[in-house]
Every structure is written in C-alpha cells, then in structure tokens.
Amino acid sequence: MNVVAPRVRYNARSHVGLKRKVNEDSVLALPEQNIWVVSDGMGGHEAGDFASRLITDMIATIEPELTATDRMHALRHAIQKAHSVIRAEADARGVATIGATVASLMLANGHFVGLWAGDSRIYRLHDGAIQMLTADHSLVAPLVESGHMTWDEAEHHPQSNAITRAVGVGDELELDKVRGTVEPGDRFLVCSDGLTKYATFKMIEDVMSTEPLETVVDRLLQIALDGGGADNISVIVVDVT
C-alpha cells in the first residue's frame, strides 16, 4: 500500500507595525525541512533585531536531508548555539542584555514538535477549535496557570511584556517542547506578541476558521494594526492538507 504524505502549504509575513522604526522580529520558513520560526527581539534592549536575525540564520543552516529525529536535534542545537553567540556579542558590545524570543514549529512523519522560549506563540486550529500549544514564559503566566485570569486577560496586565526566558539571556537556555500528532485539515499559527496583544482567542479562531491561506495572514496582521500596531507583528500560518 502506498502512503501519501500530507501536503503542507504556508503563508508568512512580518510587519514593523505603526509605532516602531525598526522591525526586531524575524520570520523563517524552511518548507523543505518543514520548519517555521518566529523570533522577537527583546524591546528596550540593544540590538534585538540582531538577536532575532541570528536565531533564524542559525536555524536556516539545517540540512533538509536529515532524518526527523536528527532535524529536531539540529533545531534545538541551532537555538542553543544562537544563545551562546548572542551572549558573547553582548559581552563584546559591553551591554547587559541582548535577547530574543523564539517559537519554532517542525512537522515530520505525521507529528508536530514545537520548541520555544519567551512569549511568541504556536497555536493549532483542530476540528474548528483553536488551541494554544505553547505557554508564555512571562511574569503573568503563573496567574493564568493558577486560574486567576485567561491568556486574553493577561495581555492587558501591566506586566504583560515582562518575559522570564529568552535566547541570549542567562547562563543556560531552557527550551520548552510540545509535541503531538497532525491530521489533515490542521492549521498552525506561529506568531509574535505583536499579534496576540490585539487578537483574542476568539478573533484568532474566527479568522483561522474562515480565511483561505492566501488571505489569512493579512487578515491577522490587519487586526493588530487596527488595534494600534504598537509592536512589530509577525505571523506564519501552516496548513496541512
């Protein structure tokens, strides 16, 4: 019996937003490797754009011929290597901190794997319902996890932008991982917090459920811009057909 691998299509965009002069986000699409990445340079720190771009550049060197297991290890290694290089760059520049979040999605053999640090997110639309696959590394995250507020409510907390983990920050980088099975019809969203500051779960679910791949990314970007666009906005949507 011939097994037909699911076909994957994607759309990706990054927008500087309405208030920032520099886009410190970086997006990466590696369809041959089935890897997609969003990295958000830390606002208020030196050279966040350098940090986010370094992370995506490191990941872009992963060979497409690797087995799924080796590819996942290479993804983790690339992010860890970026962590070391960013820390060395901060020392060389004589600044306290250079850093960036990372949210990376890899598909292989009917499964997905997500690796992340910070508050960039990965969602999945499955059977018409949106699921947040990641959990922010932020000061407000414990309030959500303890049931005191929802992720939507956390976006309006005074400390919503305070993250507790990032690539380039601290001696050791701890990456969290999520994995699961993929079914035809699944749709994934990888994004920076420039989107989720303005787009609620319901908004994301509605757009992801109704918009075709050709327009879904623009529609999500427009929600953030209409809401104020105070941050850089990066969006990748991946369809499993």
PDB file of C-alpha atoms in Angstrom:
ATOM      1  CA  MET A   1       0.000   0.000   0.000  1.00  0.00           C
ATOM      2  CA  ASN A   2       1.325   3.452  -0.916  1.00  0.00           C
ATOM      3  CA  VAL A   3       1.196   6.017   1.885  1.00  0.00           C
ATOM      4  CA  VAL A   4       0.779   9.593   0.683  1.00  0.00           C
ATOM      5  CA  ALA A   5       2.466  12.164   2.897  1.00  0.00           C
ATOM      6  CA  PRO A   6       0.243  15.112   3.851  1.00  0.00           C
ATOM      7  CA  ARG A   7       0.825  18.208   1.740  1.00  0.00           C
ATOM      8  CA  VAL A   8       1.866  21.325   3.598  1.00  0.00           C
ATOM      9  CA  ARG A   9       1.290  24.910   2.465  1.00  0.00           C
ATOM     10  CA  TYR A  10       2.159  28.100   4.300  1.00  0.00           C
ATOM     11  CA  ASN A  11       1.993  31.883   4.259  1.00  0.00           C
ATOM     12  CA  ALA A  12       4.231  34.215   6.283  1.00  0.00           C
ATOM     13  CA  ARG A  13       4.641  37.963   6.833  1.00  0.00           C
ATOM     14  CA  SER A  14       6.302  40.352   9.231  1.00  0.00           C
ATOM     15  CA  HIS A  15       5.251  43.987   9.666  1.00  0.00           C
ATOM     16  CA  VAL A  16       7.066  46.748  11.540  1.00  0.00           C
ATOM     17  CA  GLY A  17       3.761  47.981  12.983  1.00  0.00           C
ATOM     18  CA  LEU A  18       2.670  51.586  13.392  1.00  0.00           C
ATOM     19  CA  LYS A  19       4.890  52.835  16.227  1.00  0.00           C
ATOM     20  CA  ARG A  20       8.330  51.237  15.836  1.00  0.00           C
ATOM     21  CA  LYS A  21      11.041  52.428  13.428  1.00  0.00           C
ATOM     22  CA  VAL A  22      12.867  49.089  13.321  1.00  0.00           C
ATOM     23  CA  ASN A  23      11.403  45.607  12.891  1.00  0.00           C
ATOM     24  CA  GLU A  24      13.082  43.498  15.573  1.00  0.00           C
ATOM     25  CA  ASP A  25      11.081  40.410  14.577  1.00  0.00           C
ATOM     26  CA  SER A  26      12.464  37.762  12.236  1.00  0.00           C
ATOM     27  CA  VAL A  27      10.492  35.049  10.459  1.00  0.00           C
ATOM     28  CA  LEU A  28      11.843  31.929   8.778  1.00  0.00           C
ATOM     29  CA  ALA A  29      10.159  29.396   6.520  1.00  0.00           C
ATOM     30  CA  LEU A  30      12.030  26.232   5.567  1.00  0.00           C
ATOM     31  CA  PRO A  31       9.421  24.194   3.666  1.00  0.00           C
ATOM     32  CA  GLU A  32      11.937  21.527   2.611  1.00  0.00           C
ATOM     33  CA  GLN A  33      12.786  20.925   6.268  1.00  0.00           C
ATOM     34  CA  ASN A  34       9.174  21.529   7.385  1.00  0.00           C
ATOM     35  CA  ILE A  35      10.388  24.125   9.902  1.00  0.00           C
ATOM     36  CA  TRP A  36       8.839  27.548  10.582  1.00  0.00           C
ATOM     37  CA  VAL A  37      10.156  30.081  13.095  1.00  0.00           C
ATOM     38  CA  VAL A  38       9.211  33.438  14.610  1.00  0.00           C
ATOM     39  CA  SER A  39      11.725  35.302  16.765  1.00  0.00           C
ATOM     40  CA  ASP A  40      11.034  38.601  18.519  1.00  0.00           C
ATOM     41  CA  GLY A  41      13.996  40.758  19.531  1.00  0.00           C
ATOM     42  CA  MET A  42      13.564  41.999  23.057  1.00  0.00           C
ATOM     43  CA  GLY A  43      12.218  45.552  23.111  1.00  0.00           C
ATOM     44  CA  GLY A  44      14.139  48.048  25.196  1.00  0.00           C
ATOM     45  CA  HIS A  45      17.406  46.166  24.831  1.00  0.00           C
ATOM     46  CA  GLU A  46      20.336  46.742  22.491  1.00  0.00           C
ATOM     47  CA  ALA A  47      20.190  45.069  19.099  1.00  0.00           C
ATOM     48  CA  GLY A  48      17.060  42.963  19.397  1.00  0.00           C
ATOM     49  CA  ASP A  49      16.981  42.805  15.607  1.00  0.00           C
ATOM     50  CA  PHE A  50      20.485  41.303  15.631  1.00  0.00           C
ATOM     51  CA  ALA A  51      19.403  38.636  18.111  1.00  0.00           C
ATOM     52  CA  SER A  52      16.246  37.572  16.279  1.00  0.00           C
ATOM     53  CA  ARG A  53      18.000  37.509  12.910  1.00  0.00           C
ATOM     54  CA  LEU A  54      20.887  35.458  14.310  1.00  0.00           C
ATOM     55  CA  ILE A  55      18.448  32.829  15.606  1.00  0.00           C
ATOM     56  CA  THR A  56      16.721  32.441  12.238  1.00  0.00           C
ATOM     57  CA  ASP A  57      20.051  32.482  10.387  1.00  0.00           C
ATOM     58  CA  MET A  58      21.348  29.665  12.597  1.00  0.00           C
ATOM     59  CA  ILE A  59      18.214  27.574  12.054  1.00  0.00           C
ATOM     60  CA  ALA A  60      18.370  28.211   8.293  1.00  0.00           C
ATOM     61  CA  THR A  61      21.590  26.159   8.109  1.00  0.00           C
ATOM     62  CA  ILE A  62      19.765  22.904   8.995  1.00  0.00           C
ATOM     63  CA  GLU A  63      20.091  20.392   6.163  1.00  0.00           C
ATOM     64  CA  PRO A  64      16.827  19.120   4.626  1.00  0.00           C
ATOM     65  CA  GLU A  65      18.217  15.589   4.190  1.00  0.00           C
ATOM     66  CA  LEU A  66      18.357  14.883   7.927  1.00  0.00           C
ATOM     67  CA  THR A  67      16.055  12.320   9.495  1.00  0.00           C
ATOM     68  CA  ALA A  68      13.184  13.714  11.560  1.00  0.00           C
ATOM     69  CA  THR A  69      14.979  12.948  14.835  1.00  0.00           C
ATOM     70  CA  ASP A  70      18.240  14.486  13.671  1.00  0.00           C
ATOM     71  CA  ARG A  71      16.378  17.521  12.347  1.00  0.00           C
ATOM     72  CA  MET A  72      14.748  18.114  15.726  1.00  0.00           C
ATOM     73  CA  HIS A  73      18.129  17.815  17.467  1.00  0.00           C
ATOM     74  CA  ALA A  74      19.623  20.204  14.894  1.00  0.00           C
ATOM     75  CA  LEU A  75      16.831  22.697  15.578  1.00  0.00           C
ATOM     76  CA  ARG A  76      17.478  22.612  19.301  1.00  0.00           C
ATOM     77  CA  HIS A  77      21.244  22.827  18.754  1.00  0.00           C
ATOM     78  CA  ALA A  78      20.881  25.851  16.438  1.00  0.00           C
ATOM     79  CA  ILE A  79      18.871  27.758  19.046  1.00  0.00           C
ATOM     80  CA  GLN A  80      21.327  26.853  21.801  1.00  0.00           C
ATOM     81  CA  LYS A  81      24.240  27.928  19.612  1.00  0.00           C
ATOM     82  CA  ALA A  82      22.496  31.234  18.930  1.00  0.00           C
ATOM     83  CA  HIS A  83      22.128  31.679  22.693  1.00  0.00           C
ATOM     84  CA  SER A  84      25.906  31.396  23.149  1.00  0.00           C
ATOM     85  CA  VAL A  85      26.709  33.723  20.232  1.00  0.00           C
ATOM     86  CA  ILE A  86      24.233  36.382  21.418  1.00  0.00           C
ATOM     87  CA  ARG A  87      25.684  36.286  24.936  1.00  0.00           C
ATOM     88  CA  ALA A  88      29.199  36.681  23.508  1.00  0.00           C
ATOM     89  CA  GLU A  89      28.021  39.601  21.362  1.00  0.00           C
ATOM     90  CA  ALA A  90      26.516  41.333  24.395  1.00  0.00           C
ATOM     91  CA  ASP A  91      29.844  40.976  26.200  1.00  0.00           C
ATOM     92  CA  ALA A  92      31.726  42.327  23.178  1.00  0.00           C
ATOM     93  CA  ARG A  93      29.434  45.347  22.948  1.00  0.00           C
ATOM     94  CA  GLY A  94      29.597  45.922  26.686  1.00  0.00           C
ATOM     95  CA  VAL A  95      25.816  45.807  27.137  1.00  0.00           C
ATOM     96  CA  ALA A  96      23.926  43.969  29.827  1.00  0.00           C
ATOM     97  CA  THR A  97      21.446  42.099  27.670  1.00  0.00           C
ATOM     98  CA  ILE A  98      20.716  41.244  24.073  1.00  0.00           C
ATOM     99  CA  GLY A  99      17.956  38.701  23.575  1.00  0.00           C
ATOM    100  CA  ALA A 100      15.028  37.404  21.598  1.00  0.00           C
ATOM    101  CA  THR A 101      12.116  35.053  21.971  1.00  0.00           C
ATOM    102  CA  VAL A 102      11.771  32.040  19.699  1.00  0.00           C
ATOM    103  CA  ALA A 103       8.806  29.901  18.664  1.00  0.00           C
ATOM    104  CA  SER A 104       9.671  27.118  16.230  1.00  0.00           C
ATOM    105  CA  LEU A 105       7.386  24.546  14.628  1.00  0.00           C
ATOM    106  CA  MET A 106       8.565  21.370  12.916  1.00  0.00           C
ATOM    107  CA  LEU A 107       6.378  18.793  11.146  1.00  0.00           C
ATOM    108  CA  ALA A 108       7.529  15.241  10.415  1.00  0.00           C
ATOM    109  CA  ASN A 109       6.031  11.782   9.982  1.00  0.00           C
ATOM    110  CA  GLY A 110       2.516  12.778  10.995  1.00  0.00           C
ATOM    111  CA  HIS A 111       3.674  14.651  14.101  1.00  0.00           C
ATOM    112  CA  PHE A 112       4.461  18.209  15.138  1.00  0.00           C
ATOM    113  CA  VAL A 113       7.109  19.466  17.538  1.00  0.00           C
ATOM    114  CA  GLY A 114       7.268  22.976  18.951  1.00  0.00           C
ATOM    115  CA  LEU A 115      10.287  24.434  20.739  1.00  0.00           C
ATOM    116  CA  TRP A 116      10.027  27.852  22.346  1.00  0.00           C
ATOM    117  CA  ALA A 117      11.359  30.382  24.834  1.00  0.00           C
ATOM    118  CA  GLY A 118       9.599  33.629  25.687  1.00  0.00           C
ATOM    119  CA  ASP A 119       6.137  34.825  24.708  1.00  0.00           C
ATOM    120  CA  SER A 120       5.993  34.171  20.974  1.00  0.00           C
ATOM    121  CA  ARG A 121       3.330  31.515  20.473  1.00  0.00           C
ATOM    122  CA  ILE A 122       2.232  28.476  18.488  1.00  0.00           C
ATOM    123  CA  TYR A 123      -1.485  27.742  18.022  1.00  0.00           C
ATOM    124  CA  ARG A 124      -3.285  24.916  16.245  1.00  0.00           C
ATOM    125  CA  LEU A 125      -6.735  25.015  14.698  1.00  0.00           C
ATOM    126  CA  HIS A 126      -8.049  21.460  15.046  1.00  0.00           C
ATOM    127  CA  ASP A 127     -11.645  20.445  14.277  1.00  0.00           C
ATOM    128  CA  GLY A 128     -12.636  24.114  14.158  1.00  0.00           C
ATOM    129  CA  ALA A 129     -11.295  24.969  17.636  1.00  0.00           C
ATOM    130  CA  ILE A 130      -8.157  26.968  18.419  1.00  0.00           C
ATOM    131  CA  GLN A 131      -5.600  25.527  20.837  1.00  0.00           C
ATOM    132  CA  MET A 132      -2.648  27.427  22.285  1.00  0.00           C
ATOM    133  CA  LEU A 133       0.154  24.858  22.177  1.00  0.00           C
ATOM    134  CA  THR A 134       2.751  26.965  23.986  1.00  0.00           C
ATOM    135  CA  ALA A 135       2.701  28.706  27.375  1.00  0.00           C
ATOM    136  CA  ASP A 136       4.316  32.129  27.716  1.00  0.00           C
ATOM    137  CA  HIS A 137       7.464  32.439  29.792  1.00  0.00           C
ATOM    138  CA  SER A 138       6.330  35.656  31.451  1.00  0.00           C
ATOM    139  CA  LEU A 139       5.654  37.186  34.849  1.00  0.00           C
ATOM    140  CA  VAL A 140       1.902  36.932  34.305  1.00  0.00           C
ATOM    141  CA  ALA A 141       1.924  33.293  33.166  1.00  0.00           C
ATOM    142  CA  PRO A 142       1.599  31.892  36.731  1.00  0.00           C
ATOM    143  CA  LEU A 143      -1.588  33.944  37.159  1.00  0.00           C
ATOM    144  CA  VAL A 144      -3.042  32.263  34.091  1.00  0.00           C
ATOM    145  CA  GLU A 145      -1.867  28.801  35.057  1.00  0.00           C
ATOM    146  CA  SER A 146      -3.387  29.200  38.545  1.00  0.00           C
ATOM    147  CA  GLY A 147      -6.740  30.156  37.030  1.00  0.00           C
ATOM    148  CA  HIS A 148      -6.758  33.794  38.143  1.00  0.00           C
ATOM    149  CA  MET A 149      -7.027  35.114  34.572  1.00  0.00           C
ATOM    150  CA  THR A 150      -7.140  33.965  30.967  1.00  0.00           C
ATOM    151  CA  TRP A 151      -4.364  34.478  28.422  1.00  0.00           C
ATOM    152  CA  ASP A 152      -6.551  37.128  26.786  1.00  0.00           C
ATOM    153  CA  GLU A 153      -6.859  38.984  30.099  1.00  0.00           C
ATOM    154  CA  ALA A 154      -3.126  38.626  30.736  1.00  0.00           C
ATOM    155  CA  GLU A 155      -2.404  40.734  27.649  1.00  0.00           C
ATOM    156  CA  HIS A 156      -3.846  43.761  29.490  1.00  0.00           C
ATOM    157  CA  HIS A 157      -1.874  43.207  32.698  1.00  0.00           C
ATOM    158  CA  PRO A 158       0.687  45.978  33.481  1.00  0.00           C
ATOM    159  CA  GLN A 159       3.492  43.377  33.393  1.00  0.00           C
ATOM    160  CA  SER A 160       2.295  41.601  30.257  1.00  0.00           C
ATOM    161  CA  ASN A 161       5.520  42.417  28.398  1.00  0.00           C
ATOM    162  CA  ALA A 162       7.851  41.142  31.122  1.00  0.00           C
ATOM    163  CA  ILE A 163       9.237  37.818  29.931  1.00  0.00           C
ATOM    164  CA  THR A 164      11.186  35.419  32.112  1.00  0.00           C
ATOM    165  CA  ARG A 165      13.030  33.447  29.455  1.00  0.00           C
ATOM    166  CA  ALA A 166      14.714  34.395  26.167  1.00  0.00           C
ATOM    167  CA  VAL A 167      17.501  33.300  23.862  1.00  0.00           C
ATOM    168  CA  GLY A 168      20.677  35.168  24.849  1.00  0.00           C
ATOM    169  CA  VAL A 169      19.571  35.857  28.413  1.00  0.00           C
ATOM    170  CA  GLY A 170      21.015  33.986  31.397  1.00  0.00           C
ATOM    171  CA  ASP A 171      23.748  31.388  31.622  1.00  0.00           C
ATOM    172  CA  GLU A 172      21.701  28.431  30.425  1.00  0.00           C
ATOM    173  CA  LEU A 173      18.794  28.461  27.987  1.00  0.00           C
ATOM    174  CA  GLU A 174      15.906  26.134  28.808  1.00  0.00           C
ATOM    175  CA  LEU A 175      13.687  25.426  25.815  1.00  0.00           C
ATOM    176  CA  ASP A 176      10.204  24.046  26.372  1.00  0.00           C
ATOM    177  CA  LYS A 177       8.832  21.449  23.965  1.00  0.00           C
ATOM    178  CA  VAL A 178       5.351  20.413  22.885  1.00  0.00           C
ATOM    179  CA  ARG A 179       4.548  17.588  20.511  1.00  0.00           C
ATOM    180  CA  GLY A 180       1.561  15.762  19.116  1.00  0.00           C
ATOM    181  CA  THR A 181       0.007  14.142  16.081  1.00  0.00           C
ATOM    182  CA  VAL A 182      -1.007  16.012  12.944  1.00  0.00           C
ATOM    183  CA  GLU A 183      -4.184  15.346  10.979  1.00  0.00           C
ATOM    184  CA  PRO A 184      -5.173  16.577   7.509  1.00  0.00           C
ATOM    185  CA  GLY A 185      -7.050  19.844   7.933  1.00  0.00           C
ATOM    186  CA  ASP A 186      -4.937  21.031  10.847  1.00  0.00           C
ATOM    187  CA  ARG A 187      -3.806  24.646  10.603  1.00  0.00           C
ATOM    188  CA  PHE A 188      -0.931  26.043  12.669  1.00  0.00           C
ATOM    189  CA  LEU A 189      -0.186  29.648  13.623  1.00  0.00           C
ATOM    190  CA  VAL A 190       3.265  30.830  14.756  1.00  0.00           C
ATOM    191  CA  CYS A 191       3.319  34.477  15.839  1.00  0.00           C
ATOM    192  CA  SER A 192       4.956  37.187  17.906  1.00  0.00           C
ATOM    193  CA  ASP A 193       3.177  39.011  20.702  1.00  0.00           C
ATOM    194  CA  GLY A 194       2.611  41.934  18.352  1.00  0.00           C
ATOM    195  CA  LEU A 195      -0.403  39.934  17.162  1.00  0.00           C
ATOM    196  CA  THR A 196      -1.637  38.454  20.441  1.00  0.00           C
ATOM    197  CA  LYS A 197      -1.688  41.855  22.198  1.00  0.00           C
ATOM    198  CA  TYR A 198      -4.678  42.653  19.993  1.00  0.00           C
ATOM    199  CA  ALA A 199      -6.116  39.354  18.751  1.00  0.00           C
ATOM    200  CA  THR A 200      -8.144  37.381  21.291  1.00  0.00           C
ATOM    201  CA  PHE A 201      -8.574  33.621  21.116  1.00  0.00           C
ATOM    202  CA  LYS A 202     -11.999  34.161  19.544  1.00  0.00           C
ATOM    203  CA  MET A 203     -10.646  36.529  16.908  1.00  0.00           C
ATOM    204  CA  ILE A 204      -7.861  34.109  16.017  1.00  0.00           C
ATOM    205  CA  GLU A 205     -10.279  31.187  15.875  1.00  0.00           C
ATOM    206  CA  ASP A 206     -12.714  33.070  13.643  1.00  0.00           C
ATOM    207  CA  VAL A 207     -10.052  34.181  11.165  1.00  0.00           C
ATOM    208  CA  MET A 208      -8.205  30.869  11.139  1.00  0.00           C
ATOM    209  CA  SER A 209     -11.502  29.018  10.592  1.00  0.00           C
ATOM    210  CA  THR A 210     -12.793  31.126   7.719  1.00  0.00           C
ATOM    211  CA  GLU A 211      -9.978  32.765   5.773  1.00  0.00           C
ATOM    212  CA  PRO A 212      -8.165  30.918   2.973  1.00  0.00           C
ATOM    213  CA  LEU A 213      -4.389  30.595   3.162  1.00  0.00           C
ATOM    214  CA  GLU A 214      -3.938  33.378   0.609  1.00  0.00           C
ATOM    215  CA  THR A 215      -5.541  35.993   2.895  1.00  0.00           C
ATOM    216  CA  VAL A 216      -5.399  34.623   6.453  1.00  0.00           C
ATOM    217  CA  VAL A 217      -2.029  36.182   7.311  1.00  0.00           C
ATOM    218  CA  ASP A 218      -3.025  39.626   6.003  1.00  0.00           C
ATOM    219  CA  ARG A 219      -6.297  39.434   7.943  1.00  0.00           C
ATOM    220  CA  LEU A 220      -4.497  38.645  11.204  1.00  0.00           C
ATOM    221  CA  LEU A 221      -1.980  41.429  10.599  1.00  0.00           C
ATOM    222  CA  GLN A 222      -4.830  43.859   9.991  1.00  0.00           C
ATOM    223  CA  ILE A 223      -6.378  43.001  13.364  1.00  0.00           C
ATOM    224  CA  ALA A 224      -3.134  44.018  15.080  1.00  0.00           C
ATOM    225  CA  LEU A 225      -2.804  47.192  13.001  1.00  0.00           C
ATOM    226  CA  ASP A 226      -6.422  48.159  13.613  1.00  0.00           C
ATOM    227  CA  GLY A 227      -5.849  47.612  17.331  1.00  0.00           C
ATOM    228  CA  GLY A 228      -2.973  50.075  17.409  1.00  0.00           C
ATOM    229  CA  GLY A 229       0.024  48.193  15.992  1.00  0.00           C
ATOM    230  CA  ALA A 230       2.310  49.361  18.780  1.00  0.00           C
ATOM    231  CA  ASP A 231       4.736  46.463  18.279  1.00  0.00           C
ATOM    232  CA  ASN A 232       6.266  44.559  15.391  1.00  0.00           C
ATOM    233  CA  ILE A 233       3.878  41.863  14.117  1.00  0.00           C
ATOM    234  CA  SER A 234       4.951  38.501  12.699  1.00  0.00           C
ATOM    235  CA  VAL A 235       2.583  35.776  11.516  1.00  0.00           C
ATOM    236  CA  ILE A 236       3.109  32.375   9.907  1.00  0.00           C
ATOM    237  CA  VAL A 237       0.183  30.095   9.042  1.00  0.00           C
ATOM    238  CA  VAL A 238       0.855  26.493   8.033  1.00  0.00           C
ATOM    239  CA  ASP A 239      -1.861  24.288   6.518  1.00  0.00           C
ATOM    240  CA  VAL A 240      -1.775  20.504   6.496  1.00  0.00           C
ATOM    241  CA  THR A 241      -3.944  19.462   3.532  1.00  0.00           C
TER     242      THR A 241
END
